[in-house]
Coordinates of C-alpha atoms in Angstrom, one line a residue:
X263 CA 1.5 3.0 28.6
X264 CA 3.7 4.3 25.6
X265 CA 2.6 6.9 23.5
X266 CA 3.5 4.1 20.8
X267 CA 0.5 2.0 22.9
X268 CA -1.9 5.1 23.2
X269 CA -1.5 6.3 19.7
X270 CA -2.7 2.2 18.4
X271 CA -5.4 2.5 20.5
X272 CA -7.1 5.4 19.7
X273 CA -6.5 3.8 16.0
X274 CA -8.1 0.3 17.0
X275 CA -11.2 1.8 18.8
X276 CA -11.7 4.3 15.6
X277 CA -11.4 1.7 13.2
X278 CA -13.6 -0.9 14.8
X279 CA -16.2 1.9 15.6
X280 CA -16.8 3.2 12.0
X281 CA -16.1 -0.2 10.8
X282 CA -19.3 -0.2 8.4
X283 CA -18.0 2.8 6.5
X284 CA -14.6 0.9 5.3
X285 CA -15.1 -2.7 5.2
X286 CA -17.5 -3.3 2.5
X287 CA -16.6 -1.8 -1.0
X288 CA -19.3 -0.3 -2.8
X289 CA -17.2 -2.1 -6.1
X290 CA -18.5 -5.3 -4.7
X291 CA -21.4 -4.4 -2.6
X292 CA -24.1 -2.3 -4.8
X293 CA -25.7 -0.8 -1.8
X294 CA -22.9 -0.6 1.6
X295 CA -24.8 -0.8 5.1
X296 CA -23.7 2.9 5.6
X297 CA -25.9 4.3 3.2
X298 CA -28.9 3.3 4.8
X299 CA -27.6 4.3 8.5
X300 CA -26.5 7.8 7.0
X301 CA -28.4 8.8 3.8
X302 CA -27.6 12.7 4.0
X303 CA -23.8 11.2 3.9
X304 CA -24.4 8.9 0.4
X305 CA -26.7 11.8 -1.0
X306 CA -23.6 14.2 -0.6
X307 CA -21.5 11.7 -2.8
X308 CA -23.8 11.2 -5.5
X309 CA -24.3 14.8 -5.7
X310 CA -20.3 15.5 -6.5
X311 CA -20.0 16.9 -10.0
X312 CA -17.3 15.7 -12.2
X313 CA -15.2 18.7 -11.8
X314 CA -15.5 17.9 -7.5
X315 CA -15.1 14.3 -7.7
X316 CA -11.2 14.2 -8.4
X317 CA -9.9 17.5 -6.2
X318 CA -11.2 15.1 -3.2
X319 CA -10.0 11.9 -4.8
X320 CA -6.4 13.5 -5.2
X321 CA -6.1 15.3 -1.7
X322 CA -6.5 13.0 0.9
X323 CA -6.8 16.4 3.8
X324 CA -9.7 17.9 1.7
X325 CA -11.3 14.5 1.7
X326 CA -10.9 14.2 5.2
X327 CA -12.4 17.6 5.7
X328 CA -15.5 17.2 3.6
X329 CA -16.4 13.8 5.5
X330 CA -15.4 15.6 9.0
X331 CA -19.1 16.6 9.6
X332 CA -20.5 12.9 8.9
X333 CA -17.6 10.8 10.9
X334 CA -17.1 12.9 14.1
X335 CA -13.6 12.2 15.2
X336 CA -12.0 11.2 12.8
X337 CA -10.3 13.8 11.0
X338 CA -8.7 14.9 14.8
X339 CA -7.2 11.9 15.7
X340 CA -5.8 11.4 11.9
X341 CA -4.3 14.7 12.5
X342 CA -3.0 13.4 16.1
X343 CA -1.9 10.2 15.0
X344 CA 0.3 11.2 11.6
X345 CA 3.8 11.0 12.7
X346 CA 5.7 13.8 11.9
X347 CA 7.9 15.0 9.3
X348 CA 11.7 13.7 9.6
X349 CA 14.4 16.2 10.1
X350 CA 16.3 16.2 6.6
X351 CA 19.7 17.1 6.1
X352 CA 22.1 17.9 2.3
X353 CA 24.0 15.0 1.7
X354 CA 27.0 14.8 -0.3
X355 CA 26.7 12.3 -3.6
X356 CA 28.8 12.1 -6.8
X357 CA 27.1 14.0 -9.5
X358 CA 26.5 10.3 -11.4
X359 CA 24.9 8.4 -8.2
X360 CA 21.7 8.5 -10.4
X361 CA 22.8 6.7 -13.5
X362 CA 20.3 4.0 -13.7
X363 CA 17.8 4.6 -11.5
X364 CA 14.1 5.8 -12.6
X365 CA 13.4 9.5 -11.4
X366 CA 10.7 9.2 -9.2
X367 CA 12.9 6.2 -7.5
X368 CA 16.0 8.3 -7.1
X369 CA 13.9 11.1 -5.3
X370 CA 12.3 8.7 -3.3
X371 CA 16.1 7.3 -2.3
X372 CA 17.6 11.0 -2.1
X373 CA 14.8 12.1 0.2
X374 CA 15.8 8.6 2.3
X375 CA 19.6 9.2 2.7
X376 CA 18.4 13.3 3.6
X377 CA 16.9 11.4 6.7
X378 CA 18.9 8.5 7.5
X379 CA 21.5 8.3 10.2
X380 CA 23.8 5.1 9.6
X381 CA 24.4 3.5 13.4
X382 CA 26.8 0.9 12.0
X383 CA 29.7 1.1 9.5
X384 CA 28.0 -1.7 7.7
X385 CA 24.4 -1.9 5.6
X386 CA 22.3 -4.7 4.9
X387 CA 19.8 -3.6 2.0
X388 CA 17.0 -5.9 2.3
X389 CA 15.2 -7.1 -0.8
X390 CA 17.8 -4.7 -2.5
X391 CA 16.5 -5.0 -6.4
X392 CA 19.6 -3.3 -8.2
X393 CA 20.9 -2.2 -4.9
X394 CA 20.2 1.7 -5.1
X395 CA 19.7 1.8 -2.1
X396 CA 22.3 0.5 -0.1
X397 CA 25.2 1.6 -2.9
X398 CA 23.4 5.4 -2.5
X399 CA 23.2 5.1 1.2
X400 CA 27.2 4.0 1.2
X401 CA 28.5 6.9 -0.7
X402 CA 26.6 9.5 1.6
X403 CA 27.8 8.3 4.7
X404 CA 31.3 6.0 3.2
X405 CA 30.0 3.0 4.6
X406 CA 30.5 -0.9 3.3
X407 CA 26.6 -2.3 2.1
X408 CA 25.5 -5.8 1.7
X409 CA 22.4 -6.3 -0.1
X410 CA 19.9 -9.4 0.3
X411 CA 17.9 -10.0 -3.5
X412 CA 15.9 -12.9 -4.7
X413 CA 16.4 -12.2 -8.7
X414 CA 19.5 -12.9 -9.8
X415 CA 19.4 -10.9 -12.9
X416 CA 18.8 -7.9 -10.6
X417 CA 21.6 -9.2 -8.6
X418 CA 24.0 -9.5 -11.5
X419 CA 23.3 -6.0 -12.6
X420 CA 23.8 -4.8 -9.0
X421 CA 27.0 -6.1 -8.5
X422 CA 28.6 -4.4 -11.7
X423 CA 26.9 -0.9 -10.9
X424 CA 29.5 2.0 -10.0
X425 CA 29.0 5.1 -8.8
X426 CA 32.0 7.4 -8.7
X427 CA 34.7 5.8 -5.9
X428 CA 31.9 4.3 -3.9
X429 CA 32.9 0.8 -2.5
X430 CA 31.5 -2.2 -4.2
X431 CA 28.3 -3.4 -3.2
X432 CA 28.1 -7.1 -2.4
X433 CA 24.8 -9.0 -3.4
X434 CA 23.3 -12.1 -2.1
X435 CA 20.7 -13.9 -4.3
X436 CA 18.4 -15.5 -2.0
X437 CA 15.2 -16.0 -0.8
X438 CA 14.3 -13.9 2.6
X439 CA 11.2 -15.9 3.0
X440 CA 13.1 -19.1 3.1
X441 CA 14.4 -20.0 6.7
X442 CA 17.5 -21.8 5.1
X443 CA 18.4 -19.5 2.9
X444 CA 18.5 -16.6 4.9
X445 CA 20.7 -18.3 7.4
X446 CA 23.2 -19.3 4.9
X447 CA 23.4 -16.0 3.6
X448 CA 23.2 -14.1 7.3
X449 CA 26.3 -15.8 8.1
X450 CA 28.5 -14.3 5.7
X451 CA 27.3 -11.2 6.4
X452 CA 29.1 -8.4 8.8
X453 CA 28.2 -8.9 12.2
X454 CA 26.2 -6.1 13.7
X455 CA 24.9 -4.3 10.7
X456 CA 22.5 -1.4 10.3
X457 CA 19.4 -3.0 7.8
X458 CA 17.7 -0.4 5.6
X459 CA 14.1 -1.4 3.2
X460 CA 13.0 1.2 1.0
X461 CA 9.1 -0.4 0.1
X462 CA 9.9 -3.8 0.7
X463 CA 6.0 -5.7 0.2
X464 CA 3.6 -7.2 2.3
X465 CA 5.6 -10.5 4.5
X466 CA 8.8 -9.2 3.2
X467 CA 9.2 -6.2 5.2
X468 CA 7.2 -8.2 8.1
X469 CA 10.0 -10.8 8.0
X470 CA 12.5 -8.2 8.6
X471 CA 10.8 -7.0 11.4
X472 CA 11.2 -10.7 12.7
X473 CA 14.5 -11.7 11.7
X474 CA 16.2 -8.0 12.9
X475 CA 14.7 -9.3 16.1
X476 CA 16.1 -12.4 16.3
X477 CA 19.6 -11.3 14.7
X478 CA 20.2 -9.0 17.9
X479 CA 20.8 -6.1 15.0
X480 CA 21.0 -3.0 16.5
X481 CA 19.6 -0.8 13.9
X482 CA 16.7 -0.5 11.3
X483 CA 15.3 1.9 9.0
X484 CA 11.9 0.9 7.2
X485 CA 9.4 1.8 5.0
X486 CA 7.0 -0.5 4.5
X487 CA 4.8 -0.7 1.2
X488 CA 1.9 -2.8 -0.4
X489 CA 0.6 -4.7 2.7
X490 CA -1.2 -7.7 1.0
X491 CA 1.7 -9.0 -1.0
X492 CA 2.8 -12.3 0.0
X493 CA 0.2 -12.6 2.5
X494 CA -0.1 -16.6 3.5
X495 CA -3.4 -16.8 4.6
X496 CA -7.0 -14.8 4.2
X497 CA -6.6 -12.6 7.1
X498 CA -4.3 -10.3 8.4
X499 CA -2.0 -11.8 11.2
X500 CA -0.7 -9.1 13.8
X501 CA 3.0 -8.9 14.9
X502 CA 2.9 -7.4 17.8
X503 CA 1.0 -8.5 21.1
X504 CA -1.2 -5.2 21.8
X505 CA -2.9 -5.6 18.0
X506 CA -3.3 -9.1 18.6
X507 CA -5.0 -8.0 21.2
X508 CA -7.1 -5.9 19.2
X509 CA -6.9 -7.9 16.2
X510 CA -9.7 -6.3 13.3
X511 CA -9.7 -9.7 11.5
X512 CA -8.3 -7.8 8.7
X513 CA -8.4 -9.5 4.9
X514 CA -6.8 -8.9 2.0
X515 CA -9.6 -6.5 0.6
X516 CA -8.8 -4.1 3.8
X517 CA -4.8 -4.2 3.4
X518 CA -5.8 -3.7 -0.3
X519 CA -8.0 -0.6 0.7
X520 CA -4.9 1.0 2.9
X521 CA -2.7 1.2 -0.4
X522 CA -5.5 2.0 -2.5
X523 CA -4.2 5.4 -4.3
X524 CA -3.0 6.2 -8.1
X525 CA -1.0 9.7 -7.2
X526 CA 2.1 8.2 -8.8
X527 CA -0.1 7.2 -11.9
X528 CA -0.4 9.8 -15.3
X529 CA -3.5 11.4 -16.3
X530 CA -3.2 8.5 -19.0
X531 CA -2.7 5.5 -16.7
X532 CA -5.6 6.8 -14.7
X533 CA -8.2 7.4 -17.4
X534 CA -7.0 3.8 -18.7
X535 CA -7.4 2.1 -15.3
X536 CA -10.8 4.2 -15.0
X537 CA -11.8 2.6 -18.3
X538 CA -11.0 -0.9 -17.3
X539 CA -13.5 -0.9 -14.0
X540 CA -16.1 0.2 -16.0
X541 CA -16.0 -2.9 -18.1
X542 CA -15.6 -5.0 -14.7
X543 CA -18.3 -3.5 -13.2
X544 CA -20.5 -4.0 -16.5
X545 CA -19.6 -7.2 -16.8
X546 CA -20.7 -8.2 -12.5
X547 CA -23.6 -6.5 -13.7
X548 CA -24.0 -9.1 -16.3
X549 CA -23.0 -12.1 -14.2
X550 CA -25.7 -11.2 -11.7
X551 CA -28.4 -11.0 -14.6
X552 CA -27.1 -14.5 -15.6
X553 CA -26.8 -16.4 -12.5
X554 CA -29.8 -14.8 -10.7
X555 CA -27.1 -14.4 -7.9
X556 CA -27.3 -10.4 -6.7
X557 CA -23.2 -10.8 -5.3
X558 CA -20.0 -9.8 -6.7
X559 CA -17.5 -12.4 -8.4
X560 CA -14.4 -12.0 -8.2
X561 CA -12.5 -12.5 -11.4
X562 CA -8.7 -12.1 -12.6
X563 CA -6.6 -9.0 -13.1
X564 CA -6.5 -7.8 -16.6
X565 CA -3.2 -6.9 -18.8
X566 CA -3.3 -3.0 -20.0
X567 CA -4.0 -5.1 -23.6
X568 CA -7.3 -5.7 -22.4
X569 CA -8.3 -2.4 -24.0
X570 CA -7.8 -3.1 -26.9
X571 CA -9.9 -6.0 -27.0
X572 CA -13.3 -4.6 -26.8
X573 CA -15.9 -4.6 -23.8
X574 CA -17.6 -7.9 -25.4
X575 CA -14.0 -9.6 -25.4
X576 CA -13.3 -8.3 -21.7
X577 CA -16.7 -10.4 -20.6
X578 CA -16.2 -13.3 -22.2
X579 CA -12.3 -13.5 -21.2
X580 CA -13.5 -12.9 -17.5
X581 CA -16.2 -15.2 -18.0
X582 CA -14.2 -18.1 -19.4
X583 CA -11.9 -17.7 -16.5
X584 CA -14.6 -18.1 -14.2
X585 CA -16.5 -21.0 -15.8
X586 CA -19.3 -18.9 -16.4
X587 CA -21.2 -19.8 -20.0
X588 CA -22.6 -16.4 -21.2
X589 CA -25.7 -16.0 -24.3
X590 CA -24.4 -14.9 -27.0
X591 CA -26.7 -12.5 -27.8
X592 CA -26.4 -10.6 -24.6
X593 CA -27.2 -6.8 -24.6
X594 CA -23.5 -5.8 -24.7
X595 CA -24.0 -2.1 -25.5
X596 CA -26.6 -2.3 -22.8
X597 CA -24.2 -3.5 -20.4
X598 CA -21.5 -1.3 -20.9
X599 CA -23.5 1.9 -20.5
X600 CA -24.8 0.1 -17.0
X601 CA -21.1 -0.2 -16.1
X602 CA -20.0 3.1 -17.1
X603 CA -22.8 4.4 -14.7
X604 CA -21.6 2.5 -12.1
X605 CA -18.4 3.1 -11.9
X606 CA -19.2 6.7 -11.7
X607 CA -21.8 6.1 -8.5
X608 CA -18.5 3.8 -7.0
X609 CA -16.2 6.5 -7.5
X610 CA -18.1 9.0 -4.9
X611 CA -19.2 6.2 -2.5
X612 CA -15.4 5.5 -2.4
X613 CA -14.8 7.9 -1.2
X614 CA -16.2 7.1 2.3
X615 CA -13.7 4.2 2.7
X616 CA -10.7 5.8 1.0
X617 CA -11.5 8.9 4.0
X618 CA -10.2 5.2 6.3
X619 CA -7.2 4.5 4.0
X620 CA -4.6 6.2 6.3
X621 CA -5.8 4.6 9.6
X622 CA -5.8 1.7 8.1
X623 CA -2.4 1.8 6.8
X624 CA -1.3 3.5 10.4
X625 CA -2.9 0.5 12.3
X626 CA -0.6 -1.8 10.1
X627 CA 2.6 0.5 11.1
X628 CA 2.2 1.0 14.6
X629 CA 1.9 -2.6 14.6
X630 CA 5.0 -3.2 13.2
X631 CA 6.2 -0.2 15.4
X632 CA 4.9 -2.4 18.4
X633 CA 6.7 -5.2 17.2
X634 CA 9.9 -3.7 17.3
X635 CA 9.7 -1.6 20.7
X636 CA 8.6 -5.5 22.3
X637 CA 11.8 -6.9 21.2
X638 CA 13.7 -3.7 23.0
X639 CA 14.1 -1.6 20.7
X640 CA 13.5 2.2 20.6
X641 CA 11.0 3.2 18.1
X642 CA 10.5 6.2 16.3
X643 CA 7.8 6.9 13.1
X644 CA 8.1 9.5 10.8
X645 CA 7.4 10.7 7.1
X646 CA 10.3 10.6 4.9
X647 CA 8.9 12.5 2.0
X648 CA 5.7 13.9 0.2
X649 CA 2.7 12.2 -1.2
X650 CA 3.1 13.8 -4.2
X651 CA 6.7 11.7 -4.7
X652 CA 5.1 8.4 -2.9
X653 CA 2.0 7.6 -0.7
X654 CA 4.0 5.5 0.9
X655 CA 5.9 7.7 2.8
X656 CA 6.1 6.5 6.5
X657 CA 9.8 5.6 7.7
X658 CA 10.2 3.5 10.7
X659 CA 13.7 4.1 12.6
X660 CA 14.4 1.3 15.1
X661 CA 17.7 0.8 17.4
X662 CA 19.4 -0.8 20.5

């Protein structure tokens, strides 16, 4: 048994152990199982002041520290588990490589080509956007890059970027998830090519995983980001056959909950989104009152205008959407105050699940990791960068 093997599961077992303490959200579920099971563990929530509440929020090893006592285990194998950092090296770019590329973006792609160590003379960068990537990638190391795109504005902008005497970067506009199209494009492509994806979502990056397979390509370097994009059906479907094995019947809610963090966000953003599940949660207080049903209903995202609108307007627009006739004479004030005041309880019982938010998102990399080592490659995990410049920081290096 592989480390790769043993690592997955120690995860598995963890997960499915303390599975009461992640699966059901305390946004949707006004009471979680957990609290009755462990009450000294929901009493030390609700007792966080305001000034606590967001230094354990905004540092996931503090978090896992102050749960340690209450989930026995779990802070050691998180610790065991975490791949390490990747070995990082000065690379040598023209001083305009940047033009055009949002900051936090180009540090996420200069901390990428710091680790990255090209095993063909030719890229393919996957679901490329502008092509940052790949064009970055090819003046570091003077390679020739391909990229694969499904927007063809983004592709048309791509193919007229320069960056000092780097080489032109060829797009394709197509459609990765579409069998036909991929073929049609993978056949003009150069033959035994190194494929790089710097957060390519959900089934996107899982069709790489696939199609690198298939394609006999003898080199990959992933990282994988927002887990429940594109997902085709309401639960989780492992790659690899050791997770199938263990499958955790995971749903949308749970890839959701492994990608749930705002560190990239402003103090701004955050207070706005804060404001926003207030009013949600007021309003499922007031959907419960009206139906005489005590369960959560789920109900559309709302645009950042929605702030503008007014707590009343936010009800009714989520009601409408939902078929749900409200009085109009309904306690508004009444109801906002009740979802101010629980949002606040939901941010410290949150906090229990969000202590689960790594392993989750660990399970779903070692599966991919899994994947890859079944179709002969050799596997190796690390993290490409810090938290602070992207949660989603864990690289996956695979070759023949």
């Amino acid at each position: 048994m592989t480390e790769l093997d043993q690592n997955f599961l120690s995860i598995s077992r963890t997960l499915a152990q303390f599975e009461h303490y992640w699966r059901e959200s305390p946004y949707q579920v006004q009471q979680p199982r957990w609290m009755q099971s462990n009450p000294s563990l929901a009493q030390q929530c609700l007792n966080l002041t305001d000034s606590q509440l967001p230094l354990l929020e905004a540092n996931p090893e503090a978090l896992q520290q102050w749960l340690a006592p209450h989930l026995p285990g779990v802070d050691a194998l998180l610790s065991r588990v975490e791949p390490d950092w990747a070995s990082q090296r000065p690379v040598a770019l023209p001083s305009h490589w940047h033009v055009g590329i949002p900051g936090r973006k180009k540090t996420q792609i200069e901390k990428f080509a710091q680790c990255f160590t090209p095993m063909q003379p030719n890229l393919i960068d996957w679901c490329c956007g502008k092509g940052h990537l790949g064009r970055t990638l090819a003046h570091a190391h003077e390679l020739t890059a391909s990229g694969l795109e499904i927007n063809p504005q983004l592709c048309a902008v791509g193919e007229t970027a320069r960056g000092g005497k780097a080489p032109v970067m060829v797009l394709h506009q197509t459609d990765v998830l579409d069998d036909q199209a991929l073929a049609r494009v993978a056949a003009a492509l150069p033959h035994g090519s190194h494929a790089v994806a710097l957060h390519a979502c959900g089934d996107l990056h899982r069709r790489l995983v696939h199609w690198a397979a298939a394609e006999n390509l003898p080199a990959l370097s992933l990282v994988p980001c927002c887990y429940p994009l594109w997902l085709k059906h309401k639960t989780f479907a492992p790659l690899s056959a050791l997770a199938q094995q263990h499958d955790l019947g995971l749903t949308r809610d749970d890839l959701n909950l492994a990608v749930q963090e705002v560190v990239t966000a402003s103090a701004k953003q955050q207070q706005q989104l804060f404001q926003l599940n207030a009013w949600r949660l007021g309003f499922d207080q007031l959907q419960r009152d009206c139906t005489g049903r005590d369960e959560y209903l789920a109900t559309p995202s709302l645009p950042k205008s929605a702030l503008g609108w007014g707590f009343k307007a936010v009800c009714q627009h989520l009601a409408r959407a939902r078929g749900l006739p409200l009085p109009s004479d309904s306690p508004w004030h009444h109801y906002q105050q009740k979802g101010e005041l629980r949002w606040q309880q939901v941010r410290r019982l949150q906090l229990v699940s969000q202590g689960f938010r790594r392993l989750l998102e660990l399970w779903l990399l070692y599966d991919l990791a899994l994947c890859l080592h079944q179709a002969g490659y050799h596997v190796a995990l690390s993290r490409f960068c810090e938290r602070e410049i992207t949660p989603r920081n864990l690289l996956i290096n695979a070759k023949r």
